[in-house]
XYZ file of C-alpha atoms in Angstrom:
389
model
C 108.927 114.160 81.408
C 111.451 111.117 80.425
C 113.758 108.978 82.969
C 114.628 106.076 83.886
C 114.702 103.214 87.005
C 116.847 100.136 87.372
C 116.544 97.449 89.768
C 118.337 94.174 90.331
C 117.642 90.962 91.599
C 119.845 87.755 92.204
C 119.536 83.557 92.221
C 119.367 81.520 95.025
C 123.110 80.493 94.457
C 124.369 84.206 94.599
C 126.774 83.750 97.987
C 124.378 86.438 100.298
C 121.841 84.181 98.942
C 122.941 81.193 99.979
C 123.273 82.262 103.386
C 119.359 84.051 103.404
C 118.303 80.921 102.493
C 120.324 78.943 105.363
C 119.380 81.631 107.850
C 115.483 81.077 106.630
C 115.932 77.151 107.410
C 117.100 77.379 110.178
C 114.166 79.981 111.508
C 111.708 77.333 109.888
C 113.025 74.582 111.348
C 112.896 75.998 114.704
C 109.481 77.263 114.548
C 108.174 73.911 113.147
C 109.230 72.356 116.595
C 108.642 75.264 118.574
C 106.318 78.201 117.295
C 107.653 80.532 120.187
C 111.254 80.034 119.162
C 113.424 83.087 119.596
C 115.741 82.945 116.466
C 118.102 85.525 114.976
C 120.175 83.292 112.954
C 122.995 84.584 110.397
C 125.405 82.741 108.032
C 128.425 83.268 106.469
C 130.014 81.775 103.638
C 133.444 81.424 101.396
C 135.875 79.298 99.686
C 134.305 75.411 100.779
C 133.302 77.332 104.311
C 129.814 77.960 106.308
C 129.174 79.952 109.264
C 125.987 79.737 111.167
C 126.089 82.438 114.045
C 123.697 84.182 116.145
C 121.167 84.080 119.041
C 118.647 81.125 119.167
C 116.344 80.121 122.378
C 113.917 77.504 122.164
C 112.462 74.172 123.365
C 113.337 72.914 119.762
C 116.368 70.563 118.458
C 117.415 71.277 115.240
C 120.782 69.253 113.459
C 122.225 72.189 111.742
C 124.713 71.428 109.869
C 122.364 68.839 108.101
C 119.956 71.482 107.090
C 123.186 73.572 105.826
C 124.258 71.385 103.783
C 120.501 70.249 102.182
C 119.935 73.691 101.770
C 122.851 74.445 99.804
C 122.469 70.691 98.436
C 118.866 71.805 96.777
C 120.716 75.070 95.298
C 122.791 73.451 93.281
C 126.150 73.360 94.872
C 127.166 69.457 94.558
C 130.019 69.944 91.930
C 133.574 69.392 94.052
C 135.442 71.251 91.289
C 133.512 74.545 91.826
C 135.005 75.071 95.416
C 132.309 75.187 97.384
C 129.829 71.623 97.796
C 127.309 70.521 100.147
C 129.268 67.182 101.060
C 132.738 68.830 101.392
C 132.154 72.405 103.121
C 133.227 72.586 106.586
C 130.372 73.428 108.334
C 131.360 75.564 111.763
C 128.336 76.652 114.029
C 128.575 79.391 116.942
C 125.091 80.138 118.850
C 124.023 81.374 121.681
C 120.492 82.309 123.581
C 118.828 85.331 123.349
C 119.967 87.958 125.399
C 117.957 88.446 128.742
C 118.263 92.224 128.370
C 115.977 92.317 124.489
C 113.713 89.241 126.367
C 112.816 91.837 128.962
C 111.116 94.463 126.384
C 109.511 91.407 123.888
C 108.480 89.475 126.525
C 106.696 92.369 128.706
C 106.342 95.885 126.980
C 106.304 99.053 128.392
C 102.503 99.004 128.273
C 101.649 95.967 129.897
C 103.722 97.049 132.684
C 101.778 100.016 132.812
C 98.377 98.346 132.564
C 98.373 95.214 131.490
C 94.589 95.342 129.858
C 95.133 94.465 126.528
C 96.655 90.828 125.325
C 98.231 92.767 121.951
C 100.188 95.834 124.457
C 101.951 92.060 125.933
C 104.428 91.474 123.101
C 107.153 94.427 123.203
C 109.347 95.431 120.262
C 112.537 93.824 119.953
C 114.393 96.264 118.916
C 114.389 100.308 117.918
C 114.017 100.836 114.129
C 112.231 102.507 111.459
C 110.581 100.179 108.684
C 108.438 100.748 105.220
C 106.145 99.237 103.338
C 105.593 99.923 99.348
C 102.517 99.450 96.493
C 101.916 101.067 93.516
C 99.773 99.770 90.219
C 102.655 99.447 87.793
C 102.021 95.367 87.730
C 99.570 93.044 88.635
C 101.461 92.286 92.021
C 101.179 95.649 92.949
C 105.141 95.757 92.721
C 107.385 98.455 90.532
C 107.984 96.623 87.186
C 111.872 96.742 87.304
C 112.161 94.547 90.467
C 109.571 92.096 89.006
C 111.146 91.716 86.080
C 114.407 91.282 87.570
C 113.025 88.629 89.993
C 111.659 87.157 86.720
C 114.671 86.567 85.100
C 116.878 85.074 88.014
C 113.930 82.700 88.450
C 113.781 81.368 85.291
C 118.047 81.326 84.774
C 117.431 79.206 87.939
C 114.593 76.855 86.417
C 116.836 76.561 82.705
C 119.287 75.331 84.819
C 117.103 72.684 87.070
C 115.727 71.907 83.844
C 118.374 70.312 82.090
C 117.519 72.817 79.161
C 120.531 74.638 80.116
C 122.509 72.393 81.764
C 125.743 74.397 81.450
C 124.370 76.610 83.923
C 125.894 76.920 87.694
C 123.852 78.207 90.740
C 125.715 81.949 90.998
C 123.622 84.670 88.782
C 122.445 87.989 89.002
C 119.620 90.003 86.891
C 119.081 93.603 86.546
C 116.382 95.529 84.063
C 116.113 99.692 83.662
C 113.049 100.353 82.521
C 111.899 103.755 81.165
C 108.777 105.856 82.490
C 107.344 108.450 80.633
C 105.018 111.065 83.041
C 105.693 107.969 85.679
C 104.803 105.395 84.012
C 106.609 101.998 82.711
C 106.920 102.732 78.934
C 109.852 100.438 77.934
C 112.556 98.752 78.818
C 115.704 100.418 78.527
C 118.515 97.994 79.705
C 118.698 94.235 80.746
C 122.017 92.626 82.346
C 122.151 89.332 82.832
C 125.003 87.186 84.388
C 125.420 83.634 85.017
C 127.856 81.006 86.293
C 129.004 78.614 84.040
C 131.140 75.375 83.562
C 134.143 75.348 81.667
C 133.079 73.837 78.763
C 130.764 76.047 76.985
C 131.107 79.346 74.946
C 130.551 82.625 75.461
C 128.824 82.875 72.134
C 126.608 79.915 73.007
C 125.919 80.893 76.224
C 124.700 84.590 75.312
C 122.795 82.878 72.181
C 120.931 80.272 74.870
C 120.464 82.688 77.855
C 118.496 85.432 74.900
C 116.463 82.351 73.426
C 115.686 80.861 76.654
C 115.701 83.077 79.556
C 115.110 87.055 78.370
C 113.133 86.564 75.098
C 110.484 84.395 77.755
C 110.282 86.747 80.487
C 110.969 90.115 78.947
C 107.187 91.189 77.213
C 107.447 92.259 73.950
C 105.784 95.532 74.476
C 108.642 96.696 76.322
C 111.417 95.898 73.965
C 112.281 97.832 70.944
C 114.649 98.052 68.686
C 116.922 100.345 71.060
C 116.763 98.077 74.105
C 120.091 97.052 75.327
C 121.176 93.420 76.297
C 124.056 92.693 77.928
C 124.639 89.018 78.969
C 127.855 87.983 81.011
C 129.325 91.391 79.856
C 132.667 90.496 81.454
C 132.685 87.441 79.168
C 133.689 84.354 81.067
C 132.234 83.620 84.966
C 133.536 80.615 85.806
C 134.221 81.322 89.234
C 131.155 82.373 91.197
C 128.920 81.158 94.515
C 131.279 81.481 97.816
C 134.338 80.830 95.959
C 134.024 84.050 93.918
C 132.987 86.178 96.978
C 132.220 85.899 100.499
C 128.308 86.034 101.215
C 126.644 86.854 104.530
C 123.085 87.356 105.715
C 120.808 90.418 105.023
C 123.423 91.710 102.560
C 120.509 92.212 99.689
C 117.888 93.917 101.240
C 116.600 96.021 98.135
C 116.726 92.846 96.472
C 114.262 91.254 99.206
C 112.120 94.276 98.883
C 111.218 97.042 96.362
C 114.264 97.410 94.018
C 115.156 100.651 95.382
C 111.949 102.115 94.524
C 111.236 102.162 98.430
C 113.984 103.649 101.430
C 115.181 100.999 103.520
C 114.904 101.068 106.964
C 118.465 99.382 107.035
C 117.083 96.247 109.069
C 117.229 92.259 107.091
C 114.967 90.153 107.255
C 116.148 86.442 106.984
C 117.005 83.980 109.777
C 114.948 86.473 112.443
C 111.413 85.524 114.494
C 108.476 87.825 113.859
C 109.058 89.308 117.408
C 111.779 91.268 115.553
C 110.238 93.835 113.711
C 112.459 94.505 111.140
C 110.603 91.442 109.744
C 106.680 91.609 110.863
C 106.682 95.305 110.568
C 107.892 95.171 107.166
C 105.360 92.204 106.329
C 102.731 94.384 107.779
C 103.367 97.766 106.143
C 103.479 95.948 102.714
C 100.238 94.550 103.745
C 98.851 97.996 104.659
C 100.404 99.631 101.513
C 98.790 96.861 99.157
C 95.162 97.292 100.622
C 95.265 101.202 100.489
C 96.232 100.674 96.574
C 93.756 97.980 96.208
C 91.305 99.921 97.528
C 91.149 102.743 95.419
C 92.734 104.992 98.342
C 95.780 105.848 96.322
C 97.655 104.669 92.952
C 100.816 104.689 94.836
C 101.251 104.232 98.700
C 104.792 104.174 101.051
C 104.223 103.735 104.808
C 107.126 104.283 107.325
C 106.671 102.543 110.705
C 109.058 103.567 113.972
C 109.076 101.309 116.793
C 111.178 101.733 120.236
C 112.679 98.595 121.915
C 110.126 96.729 124.607
C 106.953 99.327 123.667
C 104.104 97.853 121.858
C 102.811 100.972 119.840
C 105.167 101.968 117.146
C 106.570 105.591 117.883
C 105.479 106.633 114.540
C 103.252 106.323 111.034
C 103.753 108.328 108.096
C 102.075 107.486 104.961
C 103.092 108.937 101.393
C 101.053 108.617 98.312
C 103.143 110.952 95.929
C 100.087 113.055 95.116
C 98.030 110.366 94.356
C 95.966 109.724 97.069
C 92.075 110.155 97.042
C 92.534 112.221 100.441
C 95.356 113.710 102.099
C 98.399 111.589 103.622
C 97.652 113.279 107.066
C 94.380 111.791 106.728
C 95.850 108.471 105.158
C 97.521 108.104 108.328
C 94.682 108.212 110.393
C 92.855 105.728 109.255
C 96.199 103.050 108.622
C 96.272 103.911 112.855
C 92.710 103.583 112.742
C 92.202 100.257 111.221
C 95.116 98.471 111.561
C 97.124 96.743 114.193
C 100.616 98.062 114.480
C 101.705 96.346 117.817
C 103.972 93.054 117.121
C 101.701 91.289 119.033
C 99.242 91.893 116.754
C 100.714 91.904 113.399
C 101.915 88.318 114.774
C 98.424 87.221 114.668
C 96.896 89.043 112.183
C 99.336 87.413 109.772
C 100.168 84.383 111.090
C 103.475 84.938 111.232
C 104.506 82.093 113.696
C 104.424 79.244 111.090
C 107.267 78.301 109.058
C 106.954 80.043 105.738
C 110.290 82.001 105.820
C 112.783 79.244 103.805
C 109.789 80.708 100.678
C 110.502 84.494 101.272
C 114.663 83.856 100.947
C 114.891 84.012 96.993
C 113.246 86.125 94.314
C 111.985 88.761 96.994
C 110.063 88.871 100.056
C 106.587 90.824 98.550
C 104.535 90.249 95.673
C 104.341 86.321 96.325
C 100.392 85.806 96.104
C 101.271 82.654 98.380
C 102.079 85.056 101.540
C 99.580 86.401 104.315
C 101.315 90.134 104.083
C 99.975 89.785 100.016
C 96.301 89.320 100.460
C 93.843 92.250 99.891
C 91.116 91.030 102.460
C 91.037 94.808 104.082
C 89.778 96.579 101.131
C 86.291 96.498 101.710
C 86.682 98.239 104.900
C 88.853 101.202 103.612
C 86.901 101.539 100.596
C 84.109 103.020 102.893
C 86.064 106.168 103.065
C 86.362 106.745 99.156
């Protein structure tokens, strides 16, 4: 049986990713000054304009305007003729403190109010919602191949721009990879789509030749390419007008890029700019950790987990496991094992994954999963899961 699956990624200079980077830079700065900061920071950008907004309660002091400009500068928006520049953009800040009603449930959970016996019951979920985790054996990262290749294409696109190898490229760009599957396993790459913003002097023909040679050919493994693989490089021709001048940006609008490229459902809650008491972020990270350890232990070749929470309640209201027929045990048995071996209360997640550290700026581009430096990517629970084999 043959079918196709496509995932996309974007560079850090994509308008929505600029916003994610600013939001997570703000979060890190507050956590560095006060690890108990409550942060829900969002950002919006358009032509030479940056709006930073949201709710923050913290003892730290942060120069948000300087931080926003520095983030934009590091991404590469330093050309005045691009219509969006770190030095000339107007920065507007609209921040309030966290709602006292939300704080009531986070600081003192339903369980703590009723019994107050366990330290992990102290923090309740910061909101209701559902989160998903996923892992599979398609790549060494235990991630789906289409999103891994899409991320690597966009990272390489940024690398050749920053190194000066292709100096005519500008920060905005996006990539997309279609993989052909046969009997559920990746067989070949059907199509690659890659678009990069550029300056006025370069011809479309040279850009296509350079990007094919220095980006695509360096990223897509030869064993996945054949005479029928299609390549679409800047398919519209010119891409001079890009970044926030070409399209406005908003924090949290690339949630599929951030996760599994569409291979796994998404609960709808974005990550960037949110401190770890927000289960949109922390529970999604924990769900990935659980799935990765389940797959790495050999209990399944593919694993998806859904967890759901009620605001102000520490324990999840539901946990569902789906191994798509690849599990060594039934999905119901695996769900019981997950609930027994992993503490899914927000406070326990924060402690287990050490989520009060300022590590979030590193997640803002090229996905939150599949990067070995993060605590939720560790496979240190494999041994305790192997006893169930």
